[in-house]
PDB file of C-alpha atoms in Angstrom:
ATOM      1  CA  SER Z   1      -1.457   0.157 -12.723  1.00 56.00           C
ATOM      2  CA  PHE Z   2       2.203  -0.604 -11.934  1.00 56.00           C
ATOM      3  CA  ARG Z   3       5.377  -0.463 -13.976  1.00 61.00           C
ATOM      4  CA  LEU Z   4       8.040  -2.824 -12.703  1.00 63.00           C
ATOM      5  CA  THR Z   5      11.585  -3.154 -13.935  1.00 65.00           C
ATOM      6  CA  LEU Z   6      12.851  -6.705 -13.943  1.00 65.00           C
ATOM      7  CA  ALA Z   7      16.406  -7.715 -13.015  1.00 70.00           C
ATOM      8  CA  ASP Z   8      17.412  -7.735 -16.686  1.00 73.00           C
ATOM      9  CA  GLY Z   9      16.259  -4.102 -17.051  1.00 68.00           C
ATOM     10  CA  VAL Z  10      13.151  -4.975 -19.048  1.00 67.00           C
ATOM     11  CA  GLY Z  11      10.024  -3.106 -17.985  1.00 67.00           C
ATOM     12  CA  ALA Z  12       6.776  -4.900 -17.337  1.00 73.00           C
ATOM     13  CA  ARG Z  13       3.289  -3.448 -16.961  1.00 80.00           C
ATOM     14  CA  TRP Z  14       0.954  -4.913 -14.374  1.00 81.00           C
ATOM     15  CA  ILE Z  15      -2.572  -4.184 -13.181  1.00 84.00           C
ATOM     16  CA  GLY Z  16      -3.257  -4.574  -9.469  1.00 83.00           C
ATOM     17  CA  LYS Z  17      -6.627  -5.285  -7.931  1.00 83.00           C
ATOM     18  CA  VAL Z  18      -7.155  -4.777  -4.208  1.00 86.00           C
ATOM     19  CA  ARG Z  19      -9.924  -6.635  -2.399  1.00 83.00           C
ATOM     20  CA  SER Z  20     -11.343  -5.086   0.756  1.00 84.00           C
ATOM     21  CA  ARG Z  21     -12.490  -8.446   2.183  1.00 85.00           C
ATOM     22  CA  GLY Z  22      -9.042 -10.001   2.098  1.00 83.00           C
ATOM     23  CA  THR Z  23      -6.843 -11.720  -0.430  1.00 83.00           C
ATOM     24  CA  ASP Z  24      -8.579 -14.005  -2.891  1.00 84.00           C
ATOM     25  CA  GLU Z  25      -6.158 -16.190  -4.832  1.00 89.00           C
ATOM     26  CA  ARG Z  26      -8.902 -17.843  -6.916  1.00 90.00           C
ATOM     27  CA  PRO Z  27      -8.762 -15.353  -9.845  1.00 91.00           C
ATOM     28  CA  VAL Z  28      -4.974 -15.807 -10.090  1.00 93.00           C
ATOM     29  CA  ILE Z  29      -5.265 -19.605  -9.942  1.00 94.00           C
ATOM     30  CA  LEU Z  30      -8.125 -19.548 -12.473  1.00 95.00           C
ATOM     31  CA  ALA Z  31      -6.162 -17.324 -14.878  1.00 96.00           C
ATOM     32  CA  GLN Z  32      -3.179 -19.694 -14.639  1.00 96.00           C
ATOM     33  CA  ALA Z  33      -5.426 -22.672 -15.401  1.00 96.00           C
ATOM     34  CA  LEU Z  34      -7.143 -20.898 -18.317  1.00 96.00           C
ATOM     35  CA  ARG Z  35      -3.793 -19.984 -19.827  1.00 96.00           C
ATOM     36  CA  ARG Z  36      -2.656 -23.628 -19.481  1.00 95.00           C
ATOM     37  CA  ALA Z  37      -5.910 -24.568 -21.253  1.00 94.00           C
ATOM     38  CA  GLY Z  38      -4.931 -22.375 -24.206  1.00 93.00           C
ATOM     39  CA  LEU Z  39      -6.487 -18.966 -23.483  1.00 95.00           C
ATOM     40  CA  VAL Z  40      -3.255 -17.042 -24.049  1.00 94.00           C
ATOM     41  CA  GLY Z  41      -4.392 -14.560 -26.697  1.00 93.00           C
ATOM     42  CA  GLU Z  42      -2.621 -16.280 -29.574  1.00 88.00           C
ATOM     43  CA  GLY Z  43      -3.637 -18.571 -32.382  1.00 76.00           C
ATOM     44  CA  GLY Z  44      -6.769 -18.820 -34.485  1.00 67.00           C
ATOM     45  CA  ALA Z  45      -9.362 -17.424 -32.125  1.00 65.00           C
ATOM     46  CA  SER Z  46      -6.871 -15.148 -30.331  1.00 91.00           C
ATOM     47  CA  VAL Z  47      -8.738 -15.248 -27.027  1.00 96.00           C
ATOM     48  CA  GLY Z  48      -6.855 -14.961 -23.767  1.00 96.00           C
ATOM     49  CA  VAL Z  49      -6.753 -13.939 -20.148  1.00 96.00           C
ATOM     50  CA  PRO Z  50      -3.966 -11.713 -18.839  1.00 95.00           C
ATOM     51  CA  ARG Z  51      -0.994 -13.513 -17.324  1.00 94.00           C
ATOM     52  CA  PRO Z  52      -1.166 -13.451 -13.522  1.00 93.00           C
ATOM     53  CA  LEU Z  53       1.893 -12.468 -11.512  1.00 89.00           C
ATOM     54  CA  GLY Z  54       0.488 -13.517  -8.136  1.00 87.00           C
ATOM     55  CA  VAL Z  55      -0.786 -11.944  -4.950  1.00 87.00           C
ATOM     56  CA  VAL Z  56       0.614  -9.624  -2.318  1.00 86.00           C
ATOM     57  CA  ASP Z  57      -1.252 -10.959   0.681  1.00 84.00           C
ATOM     58  CA  ALA Z  58      -0.295  -8.110   3.039  1.00 86.00           C
ATOM     59  CA  HIS Z  59      -2.175  -5.695   0.775  1.00 86.00           C
ATOM     60  CA  HIS Z  60      -4.935  -8.061  -0.449  1.00 86.00           C
ATOM     61  CA  LEU Z  61      -3.585  -7.392  -3.929  1.00 87.00           C
ATOM     62  CA  SER Z  62      -3.717  -9.537  -7.063  1.00 89.00           C
ATOM     63  CA  LEU Z  63      -1.360  -8.644  -9.904  1.00 89.00           C
ATOM     64  CA  PHE Z  64      -1.919  -9.374 -13.594  1.00 92.00           C
ATOM     65  CA  GLU Z  65      -0.018  -8.427 -16.711  1.00 91.00           C
ATOM     66  CA  ARG Z  66      -1.515  -5.360 -18.334  1.00 91.00           C
ATOM     67  CA  VAL Z  67      -2.734  -6.172 -21.838  1.00 92.00           C
ATOM     68  CA  ASP Z  68      -3.429  -3.919 -24.774  1.00 91.00           C
ATOM     69  CA  GLY Z  69      -6.977  -3.550 -25.953  1.00 94.00           C
ATOM     70  CA  THR Z  70     -10.046  -1.359 -26.021  1.00 96.00           C
ATOM     71  CA  PRO Z  71     -13.160  -2.205 -24.025  1.00 97.00           C
ATOM     72  CA  ALA Z  72     -15.923  -3.491 -26.310  1.00 96.00           C
ATOM     73  CA  THR Z  73     -18.235  -0.757 -24.952  1.00 95.00           C
ATOM     74  CA  THR Z  74     -15.852   1.947 -26.198  1.00 97.00           C
ATOM     75  CA  LEU Z  75     -15.657   0.326 -29.637  1.00 96.00           C
ATOM     76  CA  LEU Z  76     -19.431   0.045 -29.899  1.00 94.00           C
ATOM     77  CA  LEU Z  77     -19.981   3.655 -28.836  1.00 95.00           C
ATOM     78  CA  ALA Z  78     -17.297   4.826 -31.290  1.00 95.00           C
ATOM     79  CA  GLY Z  79     -19.173   3.315 -34.222  1.00 92.00           C
ATOM     80  CA  SER Z  80     -17.187   0.117 -34.786  1.00 93.00           C
ATOM     81  CA  ASP Z  81     -18.963  -2.648 -36.662  1.00 95.00           C
ATOM     82  CA  PRO Z  82     -21.331  -4.042 -34.003  1.00 95.00           C
ATOM     83  CA  HIS Z  83     -21.490  -7.437 -35.704  1.00 96.00           C
ATOM     84  CA  ALA Z  84     -17.710  -7.817 -35.676  1.00 95.00           C
ATOM     85  CA  VAL Z  85     -17.473  -6.732 -32.028  1.00 96.00           C
ATOM     86  CA  ALA Z  86     -20.341  -9.051 -31.028  1.00 95.00           C
ATOM     87  CA  SER Z  87     -18.719 -11.919 -32.922  1.00 95.00           C
ATOM     88  CA  GLN Z  88     -15.433 -11.462 -31.030  1.00 94.00           C
ATOM     89  CA  MET Z  89     -17.305 -11.234 -27.736  1.00 95.00           C
ATOM     90  CA  ALA Z  90     -19.282 -14.398 -28.497  1.00 95.00           C
ATOM     91  CA  THR Z  91     -16.145 -16.287 -29.513  1.00 94.00           C
ATOM     92  CA  ALA Z  92     -14.422 -15.264 -26.273  1.00 95.00           C
ATOM     93  CA  MET Z  93     -17.332 -16.358 -24.092  1.00 94.00           C
ATOM     94  CA  THR Z  94     -17.690 -19.626 -25.996  1.00 93.00           C
ATOM     95  CA  MET Z  95     -14.026 -20.412 -25.406  1.00 93.00           C
ATOM     96  CA  LEU Z  96     -14.351 -19.522 -21.725  1.00 94.00           C
ATOM     97  CA  HIS Z  97     -17.442 -21.721 -21.336  1.00 91.00           C
ATOM     98  CA  ARG Z  98     -15.766 -24.634 -23.114  1.00 91.00           C
ATOM     99  CA  ALA Z  99     -12.529 -24.480 -21.145  1.00 92.00           C
ATOM    100  CA  SER Z 100     -12.173 -27.617 -19.059  1.00 90.00           C
ATOM    101  CA  VAL Z 101     -11.165 -25.568 -16.031  1.00 93.00           C
ATOM    102  CA  SER Z 102     -12.788 -25.210 -12.622  1.00 91.00           C
ATOM    103  CA  ALA Z 103     -13.255 -21.884 -10.844  1.00 92.00           C
ATOM    104  CA  ARG Z 104     -13.151 -23.721  -7.486  1.00 88.00           C
ATOM    105  CA  ARG Z 105     -16.577 -22.362  -6.563  1.00 90.00           C
ATOM    106  CA  ARG Z 106     -20.042 -23.311  -7.734  1.00 91.00           C
ATOM    107  CA  ARG Z 107     -23.190 -21.312  -8.449  1.00 91.00           C
ATOM    108  CA  THR Z 108     -26.505 -22.855  -9.333  1.00 88.00           C
ATOM    109  CA  VAL Z 109     -29.491 -21.395 -11.155  1.00 88.00           C
ATOM    110  CA  ALA Z 110     -31.212 -21.221  -7.760  1.00 89.00           C
ATOM    111  CA  ASP Z 111     -28.267 -19.204  -6.377  1.00 91.00           C
ATOM    112  CA  GLU Z 112     -28.501 -16.737  -9.260  1.00 89.00           C
ATOM    113  CA  LEU Z 113     -32.271 -16.393  -8.934  1.00 92.00           C
ATOM    114  CA  GLU Z 114     -31.872 -15.726  -5.203  1.00 94.00           C
ATOM    115  CA  THR Z 115     -29.312 -13.007  -5.946  1.00 93.00           C
ATOM    116  CA  LEU Z 116     -31.757 -11.517  -8.458  1.00 93.00           C
ATOM    117  CA  ARG Z 117     -34.569 -11.650  -5.878  1.00 92.00           C
ATOM    118  CA  VAL Z 118     -32.527  -9.888  -3.190  1.00 94.00           C
ATOM    119  CA  ARG Z 119     -31.208  -7.201  -5.532  1.00 93.00           C
ATOM    120  CA  THR Z 120     -34.623  -6.631  -7.104  1.00 94.00           C
ATOM    121  CA  ALA Z 121     -36.226  -6.240  -3.665  1.00 93.00           C
ATOM    122  CA  ALA Z 122     -33.588  -3.669  -2.689  1.00 94.00           C
ATOM    123  CA  TRP Z 123     -34.151  -1.792  -5.937  1.00 94.00           C
ATOM    124  CA  GLN Z 124     -37.923  -1.827  -5.398  1.00 93.00           C
ATOM    125  CA  ASP Z 125     -37.411  -0.356  -1.923  1.00 93.00           C
ATOM    126  CA  GLN Z 126     -35.345   2.472  -3.420  1.00 94.00           C
ATOM    127  CA  GLU Z 127     -37.629   3.070  -6.416  1.00 94.00           C
ATOM    128  CA  PRO Z 128     -41.198   1.990  -5.542  1.00 94.00           C
ATOM    129  CA  SER Z 129     -42.465   3.248  -8.913  1.00 95.00           C
ATOM    130  CA  LEU Z 130     -40.408   0.519 -10.611  1.00 93.00           C
ATOM    131  CA  ALA Z 131     -41.824  -2.291  -8.466  1.00 93.00           C
ATOM    132  CA  PRO Z 132     -44.369  -3.611 -11.025  1.00 94.00           C
ATOM    133  CA  ALA Z 133     -41.824  -3.683 -13.868  1.00 95.00           C
ATOM    134  CA  LEU Z 134     -39.123  -5.231 -11.659  1.00 93.00           C
ATOM    135  CA  SER Z 135     -41.547  -7.909 -10.451  1.00 92.00           C
ATOM    136  CA  ARG Z 136     -42.449  -8.784 -14.056  1.00 94.00           C
ATOM    137  CA  MET Z 137     -38.754  -8.897 -14.974  1.00 94.00           C
ATOM    138  CA  ALA Z 138     -37.936 -11.199 -12.049  1.00 92.00           C
ATOM    139  CA  LEU Z 139     -40.815 -13.546 -12.940  1.00 92.00           C
ATOM    140  CA  ARG Z 140     -39.715 -13.639 -16.569  1.00 95.00           C
ATOM    141  CA  CYS Z 141     -36.115 -14.404 -15.563  1.00 93.00           C
ATOM    142  CA  ALA Z 142     -37.319 -17.232 -13.311  1.00 91.00           C
ATOM    143  CA  ALA Z 143     -39.392 -18.675 -16.171  1.00 93.00           C
ATOM    144  CA  LEU Z 144     -36.455 -18.461 -18.578  1.00 92.00           C
ATOM    145  CA  ALA Z 145     -34.144 -20.088 -16.021  1.00 90.00           C
ATOM    146  CA  GLU Z 146     -36.458 -23.005 -15.225  1.00 86.00           C
ATOM    147  CA  PRO Z 147     -35.256 -25.235 -18.104  1.00 86.00           C
ATOM    148  CA  LEU Z 148     -31.658 -24.682 -16.965  1.00 82.00           C
ATOM    149  CA  ARG Z 149     -32.217 -25.966 -13.420  1.00 77.00           C
ATOM    150  CA  HIS Z 150     -31.697 -29.617 -14.303  1.00 76.00           C
ATOM    151  CA  ARG Z 151     -29.045 -29.372 -17.011  1.00 71.00           C
ATOM    152  CA  ALA Z 152     -26.169 -31.657 -16.200  1.00 64.00           C
ATOM    153  CA  PRO Z 153     -23.248 -30.125 -18.126  1.00 70.00           C
ATOM    154  CA  ARG Z 154     -21.053 -27.840 -16.053  1.00 81.00           C
ATOM    155  CA  THR Z 155     -19.545 -24.752 -17.579  1.00 87.00           C
ATOM    156  CA  LEU Z 156     -17.305 -21.948 -16.425  1.00 91.00           C
ATOM    157  CA  LEU Z 157     -19.303 -18.741 -15.959  1.00 90.00           C
ATOM    158  CA  HIS Z 158     -17.789 -15.242 -15.834  1.00 93.00           C
ATOM    159  CA  ARG Z 159     -20.708 -13.928 -13.684  1.00 91.00           C
ATOM    160  CA  ASP Z 160     -19.767 -10.254 -14.126  1.00 92.00           C
ATOM    161  CA  LEU Z 161     -19.777 -10.018 -17.891  1.00 90.00           C
ATOM    162  CA  TYR Z 162     -20.487  -6.761 -19.642  1.00 91.00           C
ATOM    163  CA  PRO Z 163     -18.679  -5.306 -22.662  1.00 92.00           C
ATOM    164  CA  ASP Z 164     -16.016  -3.502 -20.585  1.00 94.00           C
ATOM    165  CA  GLN Z 165     -14.774  -6.907 -19.355  1.00 95.00           C
ATOM    166  CA  LEU Z 166     -13.681  -7.797 -22.891  1.00 96.00           C
ATOM    167  CA  LEU Z 167     -10.720  -5.883 -24.318  1.00 96.00           C
ATOM    168  CA  LEU Z 168     -10.360  -6.082 -28.090  1.00 96.00           C
ATOM    169  CA  ASP Z 169      -7.028  -5.528 -29.810  1.00 93.00           C
ATOM    170  CA  GLY Z 170      -7.535  -6.168 -33.522  1.00 89.00           C
ATOM    171  CA  THR Z 171      -8.562  -9.817 -33.770  1.00 90.00           C
ATOM    172  CA  ARG Z 172      -7.376 -10.562 -30.205  1.00 94.00           C
ATOM    173  CA  THR Z 173      -9.866 -10.564 -27.309  1.00 96.00           C
ATOM    174  CA  TRP Z 174      -8.810 -10.433 -23.662  1.00 97.00           C
ATOM    175  CA  ILE Z 175     -11.231 -11.602 -20.953  1.00 97.00           C
ATOM    176  CA  VAL Z 176     -10.621  -9.671 -17.727  1.00 96.00           C
ATOM    177  CA  ASP Z 177     -11.956  -9.506 -14.154  1.00 94.00           C
ATOM    178  CA  LEU Z 178     -12.631 -13.146 -13.311  1.00 93.00           C
ATOM    179  CA  ASP Z 179     -13.194 -12.397  -9.596  1.00 91.00           C
ATOM    180  CA  LEU Z 180     -16.780 -13.724  -9.578  1.00 92.00           C
ATOM    181  CA  ALA Z 181     -16.233 -16.641 -11.964  1.00 94.00           C
ATOM    182  CA  ALA Z 182     -17.868 -19.890 -10.905  1.00 94.00           C
ATOM    183  CA  ASP Z 183     -18.775 -23.312 -12.193  1.00 92.00           C
ATOM    184  CA  GLY Z 184     -22.445 -23.507 -12.986  1.00 86.00           C
TER     185      GLY Z 184
END
């Protein structure tokens, strides 16, 4: 987290994310495009992505405006109304999926199933006692994914979604950490 003071003396709060494999401008470009598409955290649905500042290539750093909000996980564990939290989360993901924006990378169902296969195999190697259950889970996922293989419509996928990636601030929902987002 950074606090910068602008030339006019106004303070700004930014979150920096460093990538060990080098600078990746795609999340910054995607956030700019999503904000142009209306995901600014205002209006009826109040869904947005934090405003990107840019990248500092020498440090492999992406900078985004820090937004207020509480991770959905924290709200759920604190006893907030699970239906209200789930509704906000669903609205946010629906708006993300419907945004006519490209992540500039593509993932197919086959790509995702291959990732699942590799990760499941590694997990089975570490925990042999889980092998039967993990094999059943992988087969079930493959069966559930089969009807999706030949769907034509493209959508924007977060690909790293869990409740901590959605920050809720009253009726506003912020979608964060778009590093793995892809068209699929």
